[in-house]
PDB file of C-alpha atoms in Angstrom:
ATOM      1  CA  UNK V   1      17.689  -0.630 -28.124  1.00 59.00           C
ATOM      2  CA  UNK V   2      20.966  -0.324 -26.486  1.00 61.00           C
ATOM      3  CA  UNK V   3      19.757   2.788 -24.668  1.00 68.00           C
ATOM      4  CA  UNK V   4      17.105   0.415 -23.317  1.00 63.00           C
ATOM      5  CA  UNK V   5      19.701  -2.152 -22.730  1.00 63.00           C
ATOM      6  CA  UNK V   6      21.891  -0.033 -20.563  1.00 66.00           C
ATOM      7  CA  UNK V   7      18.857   1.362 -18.070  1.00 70.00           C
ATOM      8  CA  UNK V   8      18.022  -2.058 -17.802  1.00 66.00           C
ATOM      9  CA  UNK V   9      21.144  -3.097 -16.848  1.00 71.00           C
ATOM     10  CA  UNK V  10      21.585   0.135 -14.781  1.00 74.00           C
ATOM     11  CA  UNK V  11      19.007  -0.974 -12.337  1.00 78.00           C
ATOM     12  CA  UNK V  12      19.118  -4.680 -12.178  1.00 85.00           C
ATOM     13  CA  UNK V  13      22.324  -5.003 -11.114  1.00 84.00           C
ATOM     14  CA  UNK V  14      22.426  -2.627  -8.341  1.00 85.00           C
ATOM     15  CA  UNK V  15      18.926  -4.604  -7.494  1.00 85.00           C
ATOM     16  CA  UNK V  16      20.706  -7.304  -7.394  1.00 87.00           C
ATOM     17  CA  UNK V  17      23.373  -6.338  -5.221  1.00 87.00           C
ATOM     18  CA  UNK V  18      21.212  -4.786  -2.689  1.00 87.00           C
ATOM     19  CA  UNK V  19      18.845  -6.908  -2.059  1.00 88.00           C
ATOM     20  CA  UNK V  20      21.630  -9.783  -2.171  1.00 89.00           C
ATOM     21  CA  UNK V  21      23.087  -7.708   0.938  1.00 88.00           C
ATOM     22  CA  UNK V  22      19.941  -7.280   2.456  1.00 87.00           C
ATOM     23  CA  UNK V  23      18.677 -10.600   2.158  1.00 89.00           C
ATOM     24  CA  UNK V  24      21.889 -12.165   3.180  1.00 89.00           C
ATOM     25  CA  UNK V  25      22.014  -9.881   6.511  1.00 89.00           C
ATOM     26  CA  UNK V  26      19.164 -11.740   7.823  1.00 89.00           C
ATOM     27  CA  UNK V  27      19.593 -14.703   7.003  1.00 93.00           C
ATOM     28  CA  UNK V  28      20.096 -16.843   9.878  1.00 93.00           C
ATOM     29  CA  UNK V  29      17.382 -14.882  11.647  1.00 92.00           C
ATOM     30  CA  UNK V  30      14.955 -15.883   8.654  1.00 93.00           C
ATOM     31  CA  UNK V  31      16.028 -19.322   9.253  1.00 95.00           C
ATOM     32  CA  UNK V  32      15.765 -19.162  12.700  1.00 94.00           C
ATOM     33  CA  UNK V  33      12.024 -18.289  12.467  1.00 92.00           C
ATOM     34  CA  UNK V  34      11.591 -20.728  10.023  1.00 93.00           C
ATOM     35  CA  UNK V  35      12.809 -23.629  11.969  1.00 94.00           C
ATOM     36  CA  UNK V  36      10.159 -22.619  14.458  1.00 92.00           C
ATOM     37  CA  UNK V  37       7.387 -22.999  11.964  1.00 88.00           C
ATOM     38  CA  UNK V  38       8.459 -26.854  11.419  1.00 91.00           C
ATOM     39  CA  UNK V  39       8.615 -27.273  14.945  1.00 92.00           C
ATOM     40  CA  UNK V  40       4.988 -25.764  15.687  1.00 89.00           C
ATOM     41  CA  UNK V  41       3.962 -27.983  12.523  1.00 87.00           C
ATOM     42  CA  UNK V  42       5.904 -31.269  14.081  1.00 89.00           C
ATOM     43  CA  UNK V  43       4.373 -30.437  17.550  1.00 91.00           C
ATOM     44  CA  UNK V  44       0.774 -30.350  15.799  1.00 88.00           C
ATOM     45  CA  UNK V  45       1.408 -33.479  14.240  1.00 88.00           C
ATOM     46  CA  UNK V  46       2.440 -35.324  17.553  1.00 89.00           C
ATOM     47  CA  UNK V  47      -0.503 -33.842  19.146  1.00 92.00           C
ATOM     48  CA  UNK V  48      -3.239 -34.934  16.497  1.00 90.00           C
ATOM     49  CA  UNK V  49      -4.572 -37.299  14.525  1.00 89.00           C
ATOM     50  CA  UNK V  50      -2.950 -35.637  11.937  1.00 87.00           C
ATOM     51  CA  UNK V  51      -0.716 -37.967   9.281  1.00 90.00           C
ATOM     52  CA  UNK V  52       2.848 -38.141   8.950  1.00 88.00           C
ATOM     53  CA  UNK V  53       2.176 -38.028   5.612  1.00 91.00           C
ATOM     54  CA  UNK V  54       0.048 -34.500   5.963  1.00 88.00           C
ATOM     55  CA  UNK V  55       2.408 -32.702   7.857  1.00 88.00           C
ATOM     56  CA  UNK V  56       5.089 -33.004   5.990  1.00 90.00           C
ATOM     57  CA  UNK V  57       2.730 -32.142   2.969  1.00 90.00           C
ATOM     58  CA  UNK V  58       1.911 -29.272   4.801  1.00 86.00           C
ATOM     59  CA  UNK V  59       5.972 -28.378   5.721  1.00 90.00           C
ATOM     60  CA  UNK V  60       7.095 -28.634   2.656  1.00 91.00           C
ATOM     61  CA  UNK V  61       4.277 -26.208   0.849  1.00 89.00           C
ATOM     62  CA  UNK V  62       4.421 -23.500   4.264  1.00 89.00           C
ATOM     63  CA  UNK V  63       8.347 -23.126   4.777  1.00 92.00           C
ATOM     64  CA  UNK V  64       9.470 -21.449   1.887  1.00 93.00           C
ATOM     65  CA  UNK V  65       6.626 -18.980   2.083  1.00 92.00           C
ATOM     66  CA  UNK V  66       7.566 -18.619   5.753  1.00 92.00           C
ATOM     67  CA  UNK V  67      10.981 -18.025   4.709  1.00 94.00           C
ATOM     68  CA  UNK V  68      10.149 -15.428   2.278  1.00 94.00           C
ATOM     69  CA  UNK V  69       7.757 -14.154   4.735  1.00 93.00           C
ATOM     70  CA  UNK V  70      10.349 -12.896   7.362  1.00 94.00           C
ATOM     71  CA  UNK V  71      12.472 -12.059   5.116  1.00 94.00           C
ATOM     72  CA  UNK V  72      10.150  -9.505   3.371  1.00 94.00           C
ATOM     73  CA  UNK V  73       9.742  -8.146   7.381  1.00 93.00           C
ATOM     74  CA  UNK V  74      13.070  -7.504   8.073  1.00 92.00           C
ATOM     75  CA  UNK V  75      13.776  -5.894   4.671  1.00 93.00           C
ATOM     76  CA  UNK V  76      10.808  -3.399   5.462  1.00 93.00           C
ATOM     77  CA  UNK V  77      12.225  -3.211   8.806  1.00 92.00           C
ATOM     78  CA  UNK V  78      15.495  -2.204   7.582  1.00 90.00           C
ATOM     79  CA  UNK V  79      13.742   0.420   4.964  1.00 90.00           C
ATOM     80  CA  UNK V  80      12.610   2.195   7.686  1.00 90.00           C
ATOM     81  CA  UNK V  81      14.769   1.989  10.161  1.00 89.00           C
ATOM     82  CA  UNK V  82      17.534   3.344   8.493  1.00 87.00           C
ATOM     83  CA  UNK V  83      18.026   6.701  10.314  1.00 88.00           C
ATOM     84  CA  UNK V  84      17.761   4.378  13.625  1.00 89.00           C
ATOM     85  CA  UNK V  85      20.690   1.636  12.394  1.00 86.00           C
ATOM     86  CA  UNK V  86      22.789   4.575  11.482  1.00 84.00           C
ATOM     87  CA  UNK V  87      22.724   6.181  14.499  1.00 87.00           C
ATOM     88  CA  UNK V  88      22.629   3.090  16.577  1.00 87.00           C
ATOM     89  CA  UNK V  89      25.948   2.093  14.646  1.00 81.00           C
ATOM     90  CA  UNK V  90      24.234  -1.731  13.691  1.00 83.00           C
ATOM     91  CA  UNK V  91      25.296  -3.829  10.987  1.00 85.00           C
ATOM     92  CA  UNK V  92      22.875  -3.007   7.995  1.00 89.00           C
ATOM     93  CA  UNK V  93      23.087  -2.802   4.395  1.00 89.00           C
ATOM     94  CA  UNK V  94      21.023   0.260   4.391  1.00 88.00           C
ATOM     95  CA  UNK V  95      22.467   1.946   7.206  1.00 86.00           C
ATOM     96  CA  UNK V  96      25.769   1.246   5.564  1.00 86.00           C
ATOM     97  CA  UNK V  97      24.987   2.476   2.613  1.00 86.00           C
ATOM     98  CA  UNK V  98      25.880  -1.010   0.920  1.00 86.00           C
ATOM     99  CA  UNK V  99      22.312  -1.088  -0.485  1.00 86.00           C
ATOM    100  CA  UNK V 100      19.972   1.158  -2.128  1.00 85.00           C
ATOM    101  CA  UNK V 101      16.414   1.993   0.165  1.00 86.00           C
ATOM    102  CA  UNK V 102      14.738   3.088  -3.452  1.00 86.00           C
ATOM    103  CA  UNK V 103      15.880  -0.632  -4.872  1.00 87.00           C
ATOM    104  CA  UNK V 104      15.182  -2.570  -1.420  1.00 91.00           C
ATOM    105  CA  UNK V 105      11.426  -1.070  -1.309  1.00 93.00           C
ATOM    106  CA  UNK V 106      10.821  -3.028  -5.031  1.00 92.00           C
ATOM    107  CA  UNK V 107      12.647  -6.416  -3.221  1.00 93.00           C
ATOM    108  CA  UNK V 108       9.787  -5.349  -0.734  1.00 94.00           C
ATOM    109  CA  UNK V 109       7.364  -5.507  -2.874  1.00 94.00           C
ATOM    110  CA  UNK V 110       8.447  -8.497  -4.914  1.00 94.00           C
ATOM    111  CA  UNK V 111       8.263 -10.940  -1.726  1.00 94.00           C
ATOM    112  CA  UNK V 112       5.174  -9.655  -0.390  1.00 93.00           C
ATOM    113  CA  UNK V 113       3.356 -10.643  -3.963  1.00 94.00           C
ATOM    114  CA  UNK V 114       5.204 -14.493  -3.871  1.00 94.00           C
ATOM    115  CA  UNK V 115       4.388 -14.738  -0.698  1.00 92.00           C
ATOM    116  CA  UNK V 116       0.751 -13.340  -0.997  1.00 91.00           C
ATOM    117  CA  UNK V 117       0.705 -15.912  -4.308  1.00 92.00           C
ATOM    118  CA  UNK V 118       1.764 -18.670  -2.842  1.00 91.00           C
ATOM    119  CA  UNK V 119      -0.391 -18.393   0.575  1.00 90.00           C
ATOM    120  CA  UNK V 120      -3.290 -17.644  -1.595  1.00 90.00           C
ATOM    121  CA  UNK V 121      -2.994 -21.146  -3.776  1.00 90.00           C
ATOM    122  CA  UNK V 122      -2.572 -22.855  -0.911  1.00 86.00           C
ATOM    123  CA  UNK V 123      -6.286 -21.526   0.588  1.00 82.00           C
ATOM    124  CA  UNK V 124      -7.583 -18.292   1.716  1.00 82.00           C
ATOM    125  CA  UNK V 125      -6.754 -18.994   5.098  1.00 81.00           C
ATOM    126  CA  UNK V 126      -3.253 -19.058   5.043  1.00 79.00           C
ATOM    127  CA  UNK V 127      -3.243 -15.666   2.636  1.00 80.00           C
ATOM    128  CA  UNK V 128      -5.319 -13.909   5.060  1.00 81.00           C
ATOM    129  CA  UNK V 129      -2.468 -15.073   8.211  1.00 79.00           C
ATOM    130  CA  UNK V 130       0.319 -13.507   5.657  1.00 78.00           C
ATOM    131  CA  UNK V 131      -1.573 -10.521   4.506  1.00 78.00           C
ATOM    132  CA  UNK V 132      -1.386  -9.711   8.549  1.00 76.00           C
ATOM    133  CA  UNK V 133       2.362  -9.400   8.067  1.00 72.00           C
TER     134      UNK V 133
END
């Protein structure tokens, strides 16, 4: 048990600590691109007969999937780019060596499935505009 304990621990805190420097890299650019998403949802709803009370509805269950949504870009981006940051002397976890590539590709893959969850309760629609990311 404390065998299984230990590689446990091994590997979620260096998780933890990579993707906390990955994620927090891009941050403002994630937020950035988020803040456009309420402003093409704002525009729609001073364009249409959509509600007040609809788009806000619809704000408040689309920006956190956005969120995760570029976030989960840029950390494939930075997966894959690695050789290119390093060379190109930019500020990246990866490139750095401040983060792990092997424990960033399973951050990866945990944000694509929330965000493919959450698009997908919403409706099919908006799963099928996320899946294209």
């Amino acid at each position: 048990m404390a065998s299984l304990l230990g590689r446990v621990s091994g590997f979620i805190f260096p998780f933890l600590k990579s993707s906390k420097a990955c994620l927090s890299n891009r941050m403002p650019a994630a937020i950035g691109y988020t803040t456009y998403a309420i402003a093409g949802v704002l525009i729609t709803w001073s364009t249409t007969n959509i509600s007040l009370t609809n788009a806000l509805i619809a704000l408040l269950k689309i920006s956190p999937i956005w969120f995760l949504l570029v976030e989960s870009v840029y950390v494939f981006n930075d997966i894959f780019d690695k050789e290119i940051d390093t060379r190109n002397d930019l500020d990246r976890p990866i490139a750095k060596g401040e983060a792990s590539s092997d424990k960033i590709m399973y951050l990866f893959i945990l944000l694509s499935a929330i965000v493919l969850t959450l698009s997908t309760i919403i409706n099919f629609a908006t799963m099928l505009v996320s899946s294209t990311f």
